[in-house]
Amino acid sequence: MRFPLMVFCLVISGRLLNAQQKNLQTRNELETYQELNFSIKDSIPLEEKSVTGKKIDSLGSSFSKKKRFIPYFKSMNEVTVKDYKLMFLDGSEKTVDTSLSLEREYSFNFLRKDYFEILTFPNMGEAFNKLGYNFHDQVLTPQMGARVKHFSYFEKEDVPYYEVPSAYTELFFKSTFQQGQFLDTSLAINTSPKFNVAVSFRGFRSLGKYLASLSRSRQFRISTQYQTFNERYRLRLHQTTQSLENEVNGGLNRDSVYFFENAPNYVLADENGQAILDENGNQQIVFYDGFLDRNRLDTQINADNLLEGKRYFMEHKYQMIPVSKDSAAYKMSIGYSLSYEKKKYKYEHSFANLYFYGKYDNNIIDSTSFDNIENKLFLQINNKSLGELDLNLYHIKWDYDLGQDDYEKDTLLSNSINAHQLAAQLKWQKDIFGTSFRIMAYQSMKKKYATRSIKVETEKNISDKTNIIATYNYRSQPLNFNFYLLQSDFKKYNWENSDLSNQDFSTLSFALNHKKIGSLQGEWNSIKNFTFFNNTTPEFDLNRKFSTEVFQLSNRLDYFKVRMDQRFDFGKFTLANNIQFQKVNQEGNPQGTIDDPIALNVPKWLLRSTFMLTSSIFNKALFFQSGLTFVYFTDYFADQYNPLLAEFVTQNSTTIGNYPRFDFFFNAKIQSSRVFIKLENISAPIKHLINIDAPYNYYSSPFVPYRDFSVRFGLIWNFFD
């Protein structure tokens, strides 16, 4: 792996130097006033190239053998950024985005996604707690588990296939928290207009500010797409190699929670822990700022968890029956895809303490491997009368293994789950009298680990600026395999639950979108047999030990949420608001105890508001956006992170939230490069300047603090060669 990586890095370095020397050889077609109107149609026409004195034109018949650019379907002087396309397995397509916008600010992070409904841990790439849930858009088949490790894992649906008229490079960089950097680079090239290859690598390391919180990952992706000139046959291939590793600490211990929250003023206490009083009867306070260095705070454990994965994917598609003799569109296509993926999750804990209770060995090495083979046959029909119809047949094979049997364990559990499934899927969509109808149905053939799903969606454009979408989704699906079976060197983390029922989800949702006013979205979820990991730690052991069990509700659970997004533009100023209300109703009026837990916890209100200035300086050579983002959510019983399982666990004893957070940002664009500067959690030092006795009460999870004030820097650079 090292040699290909070195070659890849050398290629990237050479391209960067070459592009810098040529100053990208690009120019921005849009005027600054267009950017002030928040146009994201950022066209970057490439400079006209010539070979031996001739312009390169894809319609011409004479080209030099030494030409640098492969002929495209238009001359290179007509090519814009819209011609650089990324395509995905679900049929969606997007173009390279070189714009500077508020949406780009929200997604300039580790996941490169909007963080509105998730809460980051103190170190980059460590974990992400949930502030809201999306139950209607989940994988239909059971997975291996260790879901926290999969937040940044590239699934097969996440790998893009490029179609570019010339070589294209994207460089994404962001600073981390001590001794590390984050770099995500993609290089796409073509040897002909219809044969494109893309190589991507994400390398990341961040030491973190707390003990045992090092995060690092290496994620390599290569994809290729080939089409015949008439687009009748298409081949897609990709391969991924991923490694995501974290040191895990279990959060702050009891003493460190006190030192964290009350820094730098502490109450003096005697040997019995009683406060020492002065002559006036007041508690004596001592000033000590040492614990503002978070590395001095003790944590529960010092262990490592690691997720490794490799995947090989291939898809063939052949189109038949042209719509007309001279048409490039076809009425029917058939295809076949194969996906083989192998994952391994490992937890290592040397000289383990009793945080997870009793153990079989002092040196813990728990491992889980998961092999998944998916074969898919598909038929696609596009008929004016019938609409668009997709028929898919699946054969899926799972091998879930928990390592070698250990004769010292006093359990008689199974060691693996080996199963396979046959399934059929139907997708249909058609426009009828100006209304779009979409239906998706999925049915497994075998009873064990079977999934049933149906989704009906309708969309109507009420006017040129307004549309409405209504959706009903029903899904009955099996659980992830770590709910059914788990083995560990910790005695309390061994279980076999073969009698668990499928979870049933019924979802009604709507969305009302207006181009100027904003959008309103709502959904109601009714869930039967809701299954989760429950914190069963007794009260006297809280934040000393951690016990977890699988729990399946016998009563119905209802989850409701409604979200409103608004944006107001006043000249160069913008105010953008996101407001979300959530409510959970659980039958039986649970008491919130170990035996009668509240299964799903979310904040009642989730708010985000951004005030931003957009302008340009230096004779419009530098376009910038700068502003302040406010984030707030009400307190709630947030899930607690279990690093042994790499899962979040429901608990009903400790709340977090109810603290306002402000982030300041300054983002700038020069040609095709964008620079991002951010002051995260700037409200923390301001709060303590105003009131030095104010507690540090911001958390990402019980006993896991949120990030302190920090300054972050990053950039995105697009090269068109």
XYZ file of C-alpha atoms in Angstrom:
721
model
C 0.000 0.000 0.000
C 2.896 2.384 0.719
C 4.317 2.395 -2.818
C 1.001 3.257 -4.561
C 0.390 5.895 -1.911
C 3.814 7.462 -2.506
C 3.218 7.499 -6.251
C -0.203 9.040 -5.725
C 1.242 11.770 -3.463
C 3.989 12.537 -6.012
C 1.417 12.846 -8.788
C -0.694 15.188 -6.684
C 2.347 17.290 -5.726
C 3.397 17.584 -9.348
C -0.077 18.636 -10.383
C -0.193 21.265 -7.627
C 3.148 22.767 -8.685
C 2.160 22.694 -12.339
C -1.164 24.358 -11.594
C 0.477 27.042 -9.474
C 2.936 27.852 -12.246
C 0.116 28.240 -14.726
C -2.067 30.101 -12.220
C -4.721 27.485 -12.845
C -5.141 28.797 -16.422
C -8.710 29.542 -15.524
C -10.836 32.617 -15.209
C -14.081 33.286 -13.453
C -16.885 33.983 -15.894
C -19.285 35.331 -13.271
C -19.084 38.939 -12.213
C -18.953 39.771 -8.527
C -22.438 41.224 -8.492
C -23.758 37.844 -9.577
C -22.044 36.227 -6.600
C -23.579 38.855 -4.327
C -26.940 37.562 -5.524
C -25.867 34.150 -4.202
C -25.669 32.538 -7.593
C -24.161 29.107 -7.254
C -23.892 28.722 -11.014
C -20.184 29.358 -10.886
C -18.987 28.792 -14.429
C -15.250 28.596 -14.954
C -14.572 28.410 -18.681
C -11.223 26.770 -19.272
C -8.699 28.666 -21.292
C -8.512 27.697 -24.948
C -5.858 25.049 -25.564
C -4.082 24.488 -28.837
C -1.930 21.747 -30.232
C 0.453 22.485 -33.110
C -1.394 25.717 -33.732
C -4.841 24.128 -33.990
C -7.746 24.473 -31.612
C -8.937 21.253 -30.082
C -12.480 20.629 -31.206
C -14.268 17.372 -30.549
C -16.088 17.747 -33.864
C -12.880 17.957 -35.844
C -11.377 14.913 -37.468
C -7.679 15.775 -37.297
C -5.784 15.700 -34.018
C -2.105 15.496 -33.217
C -0.930 12.314 -31.553
C 0.836 14.537 -29.006
C -2.310 16.414 -28.043
C -2.580 17.111 -24.331
C -6.355 17.155 -24.054
C -8.628 14.378 -25.212
C -11.371 15.727 -27.509
C -14.622 16.303 -25.684
C -18.087 16.779 -27.108
C -17.471 20.512 -27.285
C -14.364 22.593 -27.862
C -12.355 23.300 -24.719
C -12.983 27.023 -24.901
C -16.691 26.248 -24.473
C -16.232 23.964 -21.464
C -17.441 25.271 -18.093
C -17.453 23.848 -14.596
C -20.891 22.371 -15.327
C -19.216 19.858 -17.635
C -17.334 18.315 -14.696
C -19.831 15.790 -13.373
C -20.036 13.360 -10.471
C -22.506 10.483 -10.747
C -23.696 8.060 -8.063
C -25.278 4.613 -7.955
C -28.728 5.911 -7.063
C -28.879 7.811 -10.355
C -28.224 11.230 -8.849
C -25.759 13.556 -10.491
C -24.043 16.761 -9.475
C -21.485 19.096 -10.961
C -18.289 20.368 -9.401
C -19.153 23.260 -7.107
C -16.581 26.056 -6.870
C -18.939 28.585 -5.313
C -18.718 30.205 -1.897
C -22.023 29.982 -0.064
C -23.564 29.488 3.353
C -24.253 25.858 2.505
C -20.548 25.422 1.809
C -19.751 26.928 5.213
C -22.085 24.482 6.951
C -20.494 21.507 5.189
C -16.843 22.488 5.614
C -16.111 19.861 8.247
C -14.857 16.316 8.776
C -17.917 14.632 7.238
C -18.372 17.337 4.583
C -22.052 17.384 5.512
C -24.327 19.738 7.409
C -24.004 19.167 11.182
C -27.462 20.494 12.049
C -28.754 17.253 13.623
C -25.474 15.915 15.005
C -23.139 16.983 17.800
C -19.386 16.536 17.474
C -17.108 15.106 20.144
C -14.111 17.147 21.380
C -11.665 15.672 18.881
C -12.135 15.651 15.141
C -13.321 12.296 13.807
C -13.938 10.894 17.288
C -17.712 10.385 17.368
C -20.984 12.187 16.614
C -23.996 12.216 18.909
C -27.474 12.663 17.471
C -29.788 15.622 18.021
C -32.439 14.278 15.640
C -33.274 11.097 13.733
C -34.114 10.108 10.177
C -35.895 6.749 10.287
C -37.269 6.766 6.733
C -33.975 6.707 4.852
C -31.984 3.776 6.211
C -30.281 0.695 4.792
C -32.812 -2.097 4.268
C -30.520 -4.998 5.200
C -28.803 -5.799 8.534
C -25.297 -4.428 9.099
C -22.419 -5.541 11.317
C -22.894 -2.915 14.037
C -20.244 -0.520 15.441
C -22.270 2.280 13.864
C -20.253 5.110 15.431
C -17.278 4.009 13.338
C -19.394 4.277 10.178
C -20.171 8.006 10.307
C -17.266 8.722 7.945
C -17.077 5.297 6.288
C -17.553 5.388 2.505
C -20.374 3.045 1.520
C -20.793 2.016 -2.104
C -23.469 4.693 -2.560
C -20.961 7.378 -1.476
C -18.337 6.709 -4.158
C -18.724 9.045 -7.172
C -18.023 8.229 -10.811
C -16.588 11.144 -12.735
C -17.185 12.423 -16.238
C -14.706 15.200 -16.986
C -13.530 16.888 -20.203
C -9.993 17.329 -18.807
C -8.009 16.360 -15.735
C -9.573 17.635 -12.528
C -8.171 17.811 -8.989
C -9.799 18.829 -5.730
C -7.731 19.499 -2.634
C -9.537 19.732 0.713
C -7.508 20.708 3.787
C -8.457 21.539 7.357
C -6.481 21.960 10.558
C -7.131 19.583 13.455
C -6.644 19.579 17.225
C -2.893 19.295 17.858
C -0.274 17.294 15.983
C -2.112 16.472 12.809
C -3.943 17.635 9.703
C -6.916 16.596 7.597
C -6.478 16.183 3.838
C -8.961 14.844 1.287
C -7.729 14.808 -2.304
C -9.374 13.631 -5.512
C -7.847 13.345 -8.976
C -10.014 12.550 -12.017
C -8.651 11.985 -15.529
C -9.931 10.636 -18.827
C -8.229 8.773 -21.639
C -11.220 9.342 -23.909
C -14.475 11.260 -23.519
C -16.192 8.136 -22.229
C -13.473 6.541 -20.096
C -12.846 8.285 -16.776
C -10.746 7.248 -13.785
C -10.775 8.909 -10.361
C -8.381 8.325 -7.453
C -9.127 9.755 -4.004
C -7.350 9.595 -0.678
C -8.392 10.929 2.705
C -5.650 11.080 5.311
C -6.276 12.380 8.771
C -4.638 12.608 12.198
C -5.579 14.599 15.282
C -4.065 14.112 18.746
C -6.896 15.853 20.589
C -6.805 17.886 23.782
C -7.892 15.140 26.177
C -6.064 12.010 27.269
C -6.394 8.960 25.008
C -8.338 10.717 22.255
C -6.050 10.334 19.230
C -7.976 9.945 15.963
C -6.594 8.930 12.589
C -7.838 7.425 9.368
C -6.696 6.407 5.904
C -9.353 6.038 3.207
C -8.400 5.207 -0.367
C -10.941 5.115 -3.202
C -10.521 4.473 -6.895
C -13.420 4.468 -9.352
C -13.729 4.185 -13.098
C -16.535 4.510 -15.596
C -16.529 3.464 -19.230
C -19.290 4.054 -21.781
C -19.448 3.306 -25.460
C -19.778 6.321 -27.715
C -23.517 5.729 -28.207
C -23.915 5.142 -24.434
C -25.449 1.726 -25.041
C -23.019 -0.077 -22.707
C -21.666 1.229 -19.400
C -19.166 -0.294 -16.977
C -18.526 0.991 -13.467
C -15.837 -0.257 -11.101
C -14.612 0.924 -7.749
C -12.387 -0.270 -4.930
C -12.043 1.145 -1.430
C -9.561 0.480 1.370
C -10.404 2.152 4.652
C -8.959 2.244 8.150
C -10.517 4.340 10.935
C -8.735 4.221 14.281
C -9.423 5.970 17.578
C -7.983 5.997 21.033
C -10.984 5.911 23.370
C -11.167 7.146 26.955
C -14.758 6.586 28.114
C -15.148 10.243 29.105
C -14.069 12.091 32.229
C -14.158 10.356 35.595
C -16.072 11.806 38.543
C -13.261 14.020 39.847
C -12.412 15.320 36.388
C -16.043 16.271 35.727
C -15.853 18.528 38.792
C -12.483 19.982 37.771
C -13.743 20.585 34.227
C -16.972 22.314 35.172
C -15.600 24.550 37.940
C -12.224 25.623 36.527
C -10.401 27.726 37.560
C -12.112 28.314 40.953
C -12.411 25.382 43.328
C -13.830 24.925 46.812
C -11.257 23.898 49.420
C -12.140 20.647 51.153
C -10.784 18.649 54.070
C -9.739 14.991 54.086
C -13.380 13.921 54.385
C -14.422 15.944 51.352
C -16.209 18.615 53.424
C -15.928 22.255 52.351
C -13.626 24.424 54.477
C -15.290 27.632 55.650
C -13.692 30.996 56.405
C -14.389 33.144 59.475
C -17.559 34.488 57.824
C -18.956 31.026 57.185
C -18.347 31.157 53.440
C -16.668 28.402 51.479
C -12.997 29.021 50.853
C -12.162 29.269 47.136
C -8.780 28.570 45.576
C -7.764 29.687 42.077
C -6.046 27.067 39.914
C -6.029 27.197 36.126
C -4.085 23.978 35.553
C -7.172 22.045 34.499
C -7.790 24.473 31.661
C -5.119 22.297 30.105
C -7.534 19.476 29.320
C -4.716 16.953 29.075
C -4.497 16.968 32.886
C -8.031 15.659 33.340
C -8.181 11.936 34.071
C -10.412 9.714 31.962
C -12.006 6.321 32.528
C -9.941 4.109 30.215
C -7.123 4.128 27.684
C -8.010 1.766 24.841
C -8.210 1.599 21.043
C -10.953 0.690 18.607
C -10.409 0.180 14.909
C -12.589 -0.386 11.859
C -10.986 -1.672 8.667
C -12.764 -2.375 5.423
C -12.156 -3.320 1.800
C -14.739 -3.349 -0.959
C -14.717 -4.358 -4.634
C -17.641 -3.251 -6.776
C -18.575 -3.852 -10.413
C -21.647 -2.869 -12.419
C -22.547 -3.613 -16.051
C -25.419 -1.898 -17.830
C -26.595 -2.484 -21.404
C -29.308 -0.378 -23.056
C -31.667 -1.744 -25.701
C -34.470 -0.586 -28.017
C -33.687 3.018 -28.983
C -36.555 5.492 -28.717
C -35.954 6.398 -32.368
C -33.380 5.618 -35.031
C -31.206 8.671 -34.367
C -31.905 8.975 -30.638
C -29.364 8.441 -27.855
C -32.200 7.538 -25.454
C -33.319 3.950 -24.948
C -36.538 2.310 -23.806
C -34.994 -0.595 -21.916
C -31.770 -1.551 -20.162
C -30.529 -4.588 -18.278
C -27.626 -4.903 -15.910
C -25.765 -6.758 -13.230
C -23.751 -5.579 -10.239
C -21.532 -7.360 -7.738
C -20.312 -5.985 -4.431
C -17.905 -7.817 -2.144
C -16.989 -6.160 1.141
C -14.958 -7.342 4.100
C -14.893 -5.417 7.381
C -13.182 -5.989 10.696
C -13.843 -4.198 13.966
C -11.388 -4.576 16.840
C -11.265 -3.291 20.418
C -7.941 -3.504 22.291
C -7.490 -2.665 25.956
C -4.223 -3.515 27.693
C -4.250 -3.850 31.490
C -7.986 -3.272 31.468
C -9.670 -1.903 34.577
C -13.197 -2.702 35.761
C -14.963 0.103 33.875
C -16.924 -2.519 31.911
C -17.230 -4.712 35.034
C -15.774 -8.233 35.234
C -13.356 -9.596 32.646
C -11.889 -12.900 31.524
C -8.450 -11.463 30.804
C -6.412 -8.384 31.685
C -5.465 -7.756 28.057
C -8.677 -7.400 26.080
C -8.787 -8.052 22.342
C -12.348 -8.249 21.005
C -12.747 -8.598 17.255
C -15.648 -8.899 14.842
C -15.401 -9.623 11.125
C -18.164 -9.143 8.596
C -18.215 -10.329 4.985
C -20.985 -9.170 2.681
C -21.531 -10.331 -0.915
C -24.359 -8.736 -2.887
C -25.409 -9.802 -6.387
C -27.971 -7.689 -8.200
C -29.787 -8.159 -11.515
C -31.802 -5.217 -12.779
C -34.158 -4.320 -15.597
C -35.062 -0.714 -16.381
C -37.937 0.274 -18.663
C -38.616 3.823 -19.797
C -41.963 4.110 -21.554
C -44.006 7.236 -22.190
C -47.241 5.519 -21.224
C -45.906 3.304 -18.453
C -43.373 5.687 -16.959
C -39.987 4.667 -15.547
C -39.932 1.156 -14.105
C -37.006 -0.556 -12.349
C -37.029 -4.235 -11.367
C -34.177 -5.486 -9.170
C -33.359 -8.989 -7.936
C -30.868 -9.453 -5.088
C -28.913 -12.307 -3.621
C -27.131 -11.278 -0.420
C -24.787 -13.351 1.721
C -23.628 -12.377 5.223
C -20.847 -13.872 7.345
C -20.693 -12.345 10.818
C -17.874 -13.869 12.901
C -16.742 -13.104 16.433
C -13.264 -14.595 16.358
C -12.076 -17.839 17.874
C -13.921 -19.670 20.639
C -12.446 -19.115 24.102
C -12.723 -22.165 26.308
C -12.191 -20.069 29.445
C -15.470 -18.205 28.971
C -18.407 -19.585 30.923
C -20.778 -19.039 27.982
C -22.263 -21.381 25.414
C -22.967 -18.756 22.775
C -22.766 -19.169 19.054
C -19.647 -17.863 17.435
C -21.024 -16.631 14.120
C -24.054 -15.871 11.989
C -23.981 -17.149 8.424
C -27.031 -16.348 6.343
C -28.158 -15.419 2.875
C -31.232 -13.739 1.481
C -33.115 -13.381 -1.797
C -35.040 -10.185 -2.409
C -36.937 -8.315 -5.110
C -37.357 -4.574 -5.488
C -39.642 -2.503 -7.699
C -39.328 1.207 -8.427
C -41.785 3.193 -10.527
C -42.235 6.862 -11.278
C -44.413 8.846 -13.666
C -45.772 12.341 -14.120
C -49.571 12.439 -14.330
C -51.319 15.775 -14.960
C -48.362 17.737 -13.610
C -47.947 15.610 -10.482
C -45.013 13.239 -9.987
C -45.701 9.840 -8.443
C -42.961 7.552 -7.135
C -43.333 4.065 -5.648
C -40.687 1.761 -4.199
C -41.394 -1.753 -2.878
C -38.906 -4.252 -1.423
C -39.621 -7.830 -0.332
C -37.284 -10.533 0.955
C -38.003 -14.127 -0.010
C -36.618 -15.974 3.008
C -38.159 -15.588 6.451
C -34.994 -15.115 8.497
C -33.506 -11.606 8.380
C -36.286 -10.580 5.997
C -37.163 -7.022 5.050
C -40.466 -5.656 3.766
C -40.726 -2.075 2.627
C -43.011 0.161 0.602
C -42.639 3.859 -0.103
C -45.143 6.080 -1.902
C -44.248 9.661 -2.746
C -46.021 12.404 -4.667
C -44.688 15.806 -5.675
C -46.575 18.784 -7.123
C -45.299 22.137 -8.346
C -47.930 24.586 -7.147
C -46.217 27.492 -8.905
C -42.857 28.412 -10.383
C -41.557 29.085 -6.867
C -43.463 26.582 -4.738
C -43.701 22.819 -4.600
C -45.047 20.308 -2.104
C -43.956 16.711 -1.418
C -45.891 14.100 0.565
C -44.498 10.658 1.448
C -45.650 7.490 3.174
C -43.038 4.893 4.075
C -43.485 1.523 5.777
C -40.539 -0.696 6.611
C -40.141 -3.910 8.585
C -36.502 -4.845 8.855
C -34.110 -6.941 10.940
C -31.631 -5.496 13.402
C -27.907 -5.160 13.031
C -26.062 -8.363 13.871
C -24.488 -7.080 17.100
C -27.999 -6.959 18.610
C -28.415 -10.676 17.941
C -24.978 -11.915 18.937
C -21.937 -10.556 20.768
C -18.920 -12.034 22.509
C -16.343 -10.164 24.553
C -13.614 -10.658 27.123
C -15.807 -8.526 29.409
C -18.316 -10.809 31.114
C -21.344 -8.505 30.848
C -20.901 -8.075 27.095
C -21.836 -11.561 25.942
C -25.326 -12.192 24.599
C -27.350 -14.136 22.067
C -30.832 -12.825 21.220
C -32.200 -15.028 18.473
C -35.819 -14.239 19.405
C -35.725 -10.506 18.626
C -38.489 -9.288 16.299
C -38.154 -7.031 13.290
C -38.514 -3.309 13.879
C -41.568 -1.824 12.129
C -41.433 1.806 10.998
C -44.400 3.741 9.594
C -43.574 7.268 8.471
C -45.726 10.095 7.124
C -43.814 13.141 5.932
C -44.375 16.334 3.981
C -42.276 19.192 2.655
C -43.386 22.615 1.444
C -40.657 24.518 -0.398
C -40.625 28.115 -1.593
C -37.620 29.626 -3.351
C -37.791 32.911 -1.441
C -39.650 32.257 1.803
C -37.930 28.972 2.683
C -39.144 25.466 3.471
C -41.298 23.673 6.014
C -40.816 19.950 6.626
C -42.550 17.599 9.017
C -42.719 13.894 9.725
C -44.450 11.488 12.075
C -42.893 8.101 12.823
C -44.720 5.235 14.490
C -42.318 2.484 15.578
C -43.079 -0.994 16.866
C -40.470 -3.244 18.488
C -38.016 -0.355 18.779
C -34.682 -1.903 19.766
C -31.719 -0.133 21.339
C -28.746 -0.519 23.651
C -29.794 0.373 27.193
C -27.520 1.640 29.958
C -28.100 -0.762 32.873
C -25.487 0.722 35.208
C -26.846 1.062 38.791
C -27.065 4.605 40.113
C -24.247 4.158 42.634
C -21.905 3.084 39.796
C -22.731 5.913 37.379
C -19.592 7.431 35.862
C -17.554 4.716 37.519
C -18.623 1.705 35.482
C -20.629 1.033 32.337
C -23.045 -1.844 31.752
C -25.099 -2.256 28.571
C -27.847 -4.628 27.464
C -30.043 -5.033 24.392
C -33.606 -3.832 25.015
C -36.645 -4.227 22.732
C -39.821 -2.274 23.455
C -43.116 -4.107 23.528
C -45.070 -0.839 23.282
C -45.384 1.577 20.383
C -43.104 4.591 20.085
C -44.096 7.791 18.243
C -41.531 10.335 17.092
C -42.644 13.652 15.615
C -40.536 16.487 14.262
C -41.112 19.610 12.193
C -38.408 21.834 10.746
C -38.504 25.305 9.226
C -35.691 26.804 7.140
C -35.736 30.497 6.280
C -33.374 32.905 4.603
C -33.672 36.690 4.347
C -31.361 38.810 2.192
C -30.954 42.552 2.873
C -28.489 43.913 0.332
C -25.136 42.483 1.362
C -26.501 41.006 4.600
C -28.141 37.627 5.118
C -30.056 36.103 8.012
C -30.578 32.331 7.789
C -32.593 30.410 10.382
C -33.149 26.696 11.002
C -35.701 25.771 13.671
C -36.670 22.210 14.599
C -39.266 21.006 17.094
C -39.310 17.361 18.239
C -41.482 15.250 20.487
C -41.436 11.591 21.523
C -44.407 9.690 22.921
C -43.897 6.205 24.326
C -46.838 4.024 25.313
C -46.967 2.907 28.924
C -45.613 6.140 30.458
C -42.080 4.866 31.145
C -40.437 5.850 34.411
C -36.952 6.308 33.004
C -35.474 3.508 35.103
C -33.183 0.657 34.074
C -36.115 -1.746 33.770
C -38.537 0.807 32.305
C -36.403 3.148 30.183
C -37.375 6.052 27.979
C -36.181 4.575 24.699
C -35.645 7.612 22.462
C -34.338 10.942 23.738
C -34.053 14.116 21.669
C -33.984 17.837 22.518
C -37.383 19.482 22.260
C -36.004 22.488 20.375
C -33.021 22.729 18.054
C -32.083 26.170 16.721
C -29.444 27.560 14.382
C -29.197 31.125 13.136
C -26.523 32.757 10.982
C -26.021 36.460 10.317
C -23.639 37.009 7.407
C -22.063 39.762 5.327
C -21.219 39.087 1.676
C -18.970 41.463 -0.254
C -15.724 41.798 -2.204
C -12.485 43.747 -1.825
C -9.275 44.484 -3.771
C -11.144 45.579 -6.902
C -13.414 42.563 -6.667
C -10.437 40.185 -6.779
C -11.385 38.659 -3.427
C -14.953 37.628 -2.726
C -15.744 36.925 0.932
C -18.484 35.960 3.363
C -18.196 36.579 7.088
C -20.617 36.148 9.928
C -21.701 34.645 13.215
C -23.573 31.368 13.720
C -25.677 30.727 16.820
C -26.568 27.151 17.839
C -28.788 26.097 20.729
C -30.683 22.996 21.835
C -32.719 22.357 24.961
C -31.440 19.919 27.563
C -32.198 16.229 27.138
C -30.961 12.779 28.169
C -28.325 12.424 25.478
C -27.094 8.989 24.491
C -23.834 7.876 26.089
C -20.976 6.588 23.966
C -19.848 3.014 24.617
C -16.366 2.649 23.054
C -16.340 -1.134 23.498
C -19.368 -1.539 21.218
C -18.676 1.628 19.195
C -22.373 2.370 19.704
C -24.415 5.021 21.468
C -26.379 3.767 24.459
C -29.678 5.143 25.754
C -29.551 6.507 29.312
C -32.016 8.390 31.531
C -29.864 9.817 34.318
C -27.710 12.648 32.919
C -28.795 15.598 30.777
C -26.751 17.832 28.510
C -27.641 20.932 26.506
C -29.263 24.271 27.286
C -26.111 26.210 26.444
C -25.867 28.734 23.592
C -22.899 28.426 21.255
C -21.481 30.989 18.833
C -19.063 30.370 15.965
C -17.458 33.170 13.954
C -16.336 32.539 10.388
C -14.555 34.349 7.576
C -14.511 32.633 4.180
C -12.926 33.998 1.019
C -12.659 33.009 -2.627
C -9.918 33.838 -5.106
C -10.524 32.308 -8.532
C -11.086 28.580 -7.887
C -9.608 28.467 -4.383
C -11.612 29.015 -1.212
C -10.198 29.764 2.241
C -12.111 29.058 5.465
C -11.266 30.541 8.874
C -13.426 29.691 11.859
C -13.465 30.570 15.557
C -15.342 27.669 17.150
C -17.274 28.088 20.400
C -16.213 31.706 20.764
C -18.956 32.063 23.355
C -16.964 30.047 25.941
C -14.153 32.584 26.609
C -16.568 35.516 26.310
C -18.853 33.935 28.895
C -15.984 33.548 31.368
C -14.709 37.055 30.749
C -18.135 38.374 31.748
C -18.513 36.005 34.700
C -15.393 34.198 35.867
C -17.510 31.911 38.069
C -19.593 30.665 35.152
C -19.328 26.858 34.899
C -18.074 24.964 31.888
C -21.306 23.105 31.219
C -21.075 22.180 27.556
C -21.053 18.478 26.709
C -21.318 16.286 23.609
C -22.414 13.230 25.584
C -22.651 12.430 29.304
C -19.188 13.051 30.819
C -17.693 13.926 27.403
C -17.118 17.703 27.037
C -17.817 19.635 23.879
C -14.968 21.505 22.225
C -13.358 24.500 23.893
C -12.695 27.685 21.981
C -10.417 26.976 19.016
C -9.288 28.606 15.782
C -9.582 26.440 12.664
C -8.213 27.025 9.194
C -8.843 25.244 5.915
C -9.133 25.524 2.164
C -10.641 23.898 -0.908
C -8.716 24.232 -4.131
C -10.029 23.094 -7.504
C -7.613 22.579 -10.392
C -8.771 22.300 -13.989
C -5.955 21.209 -16.287
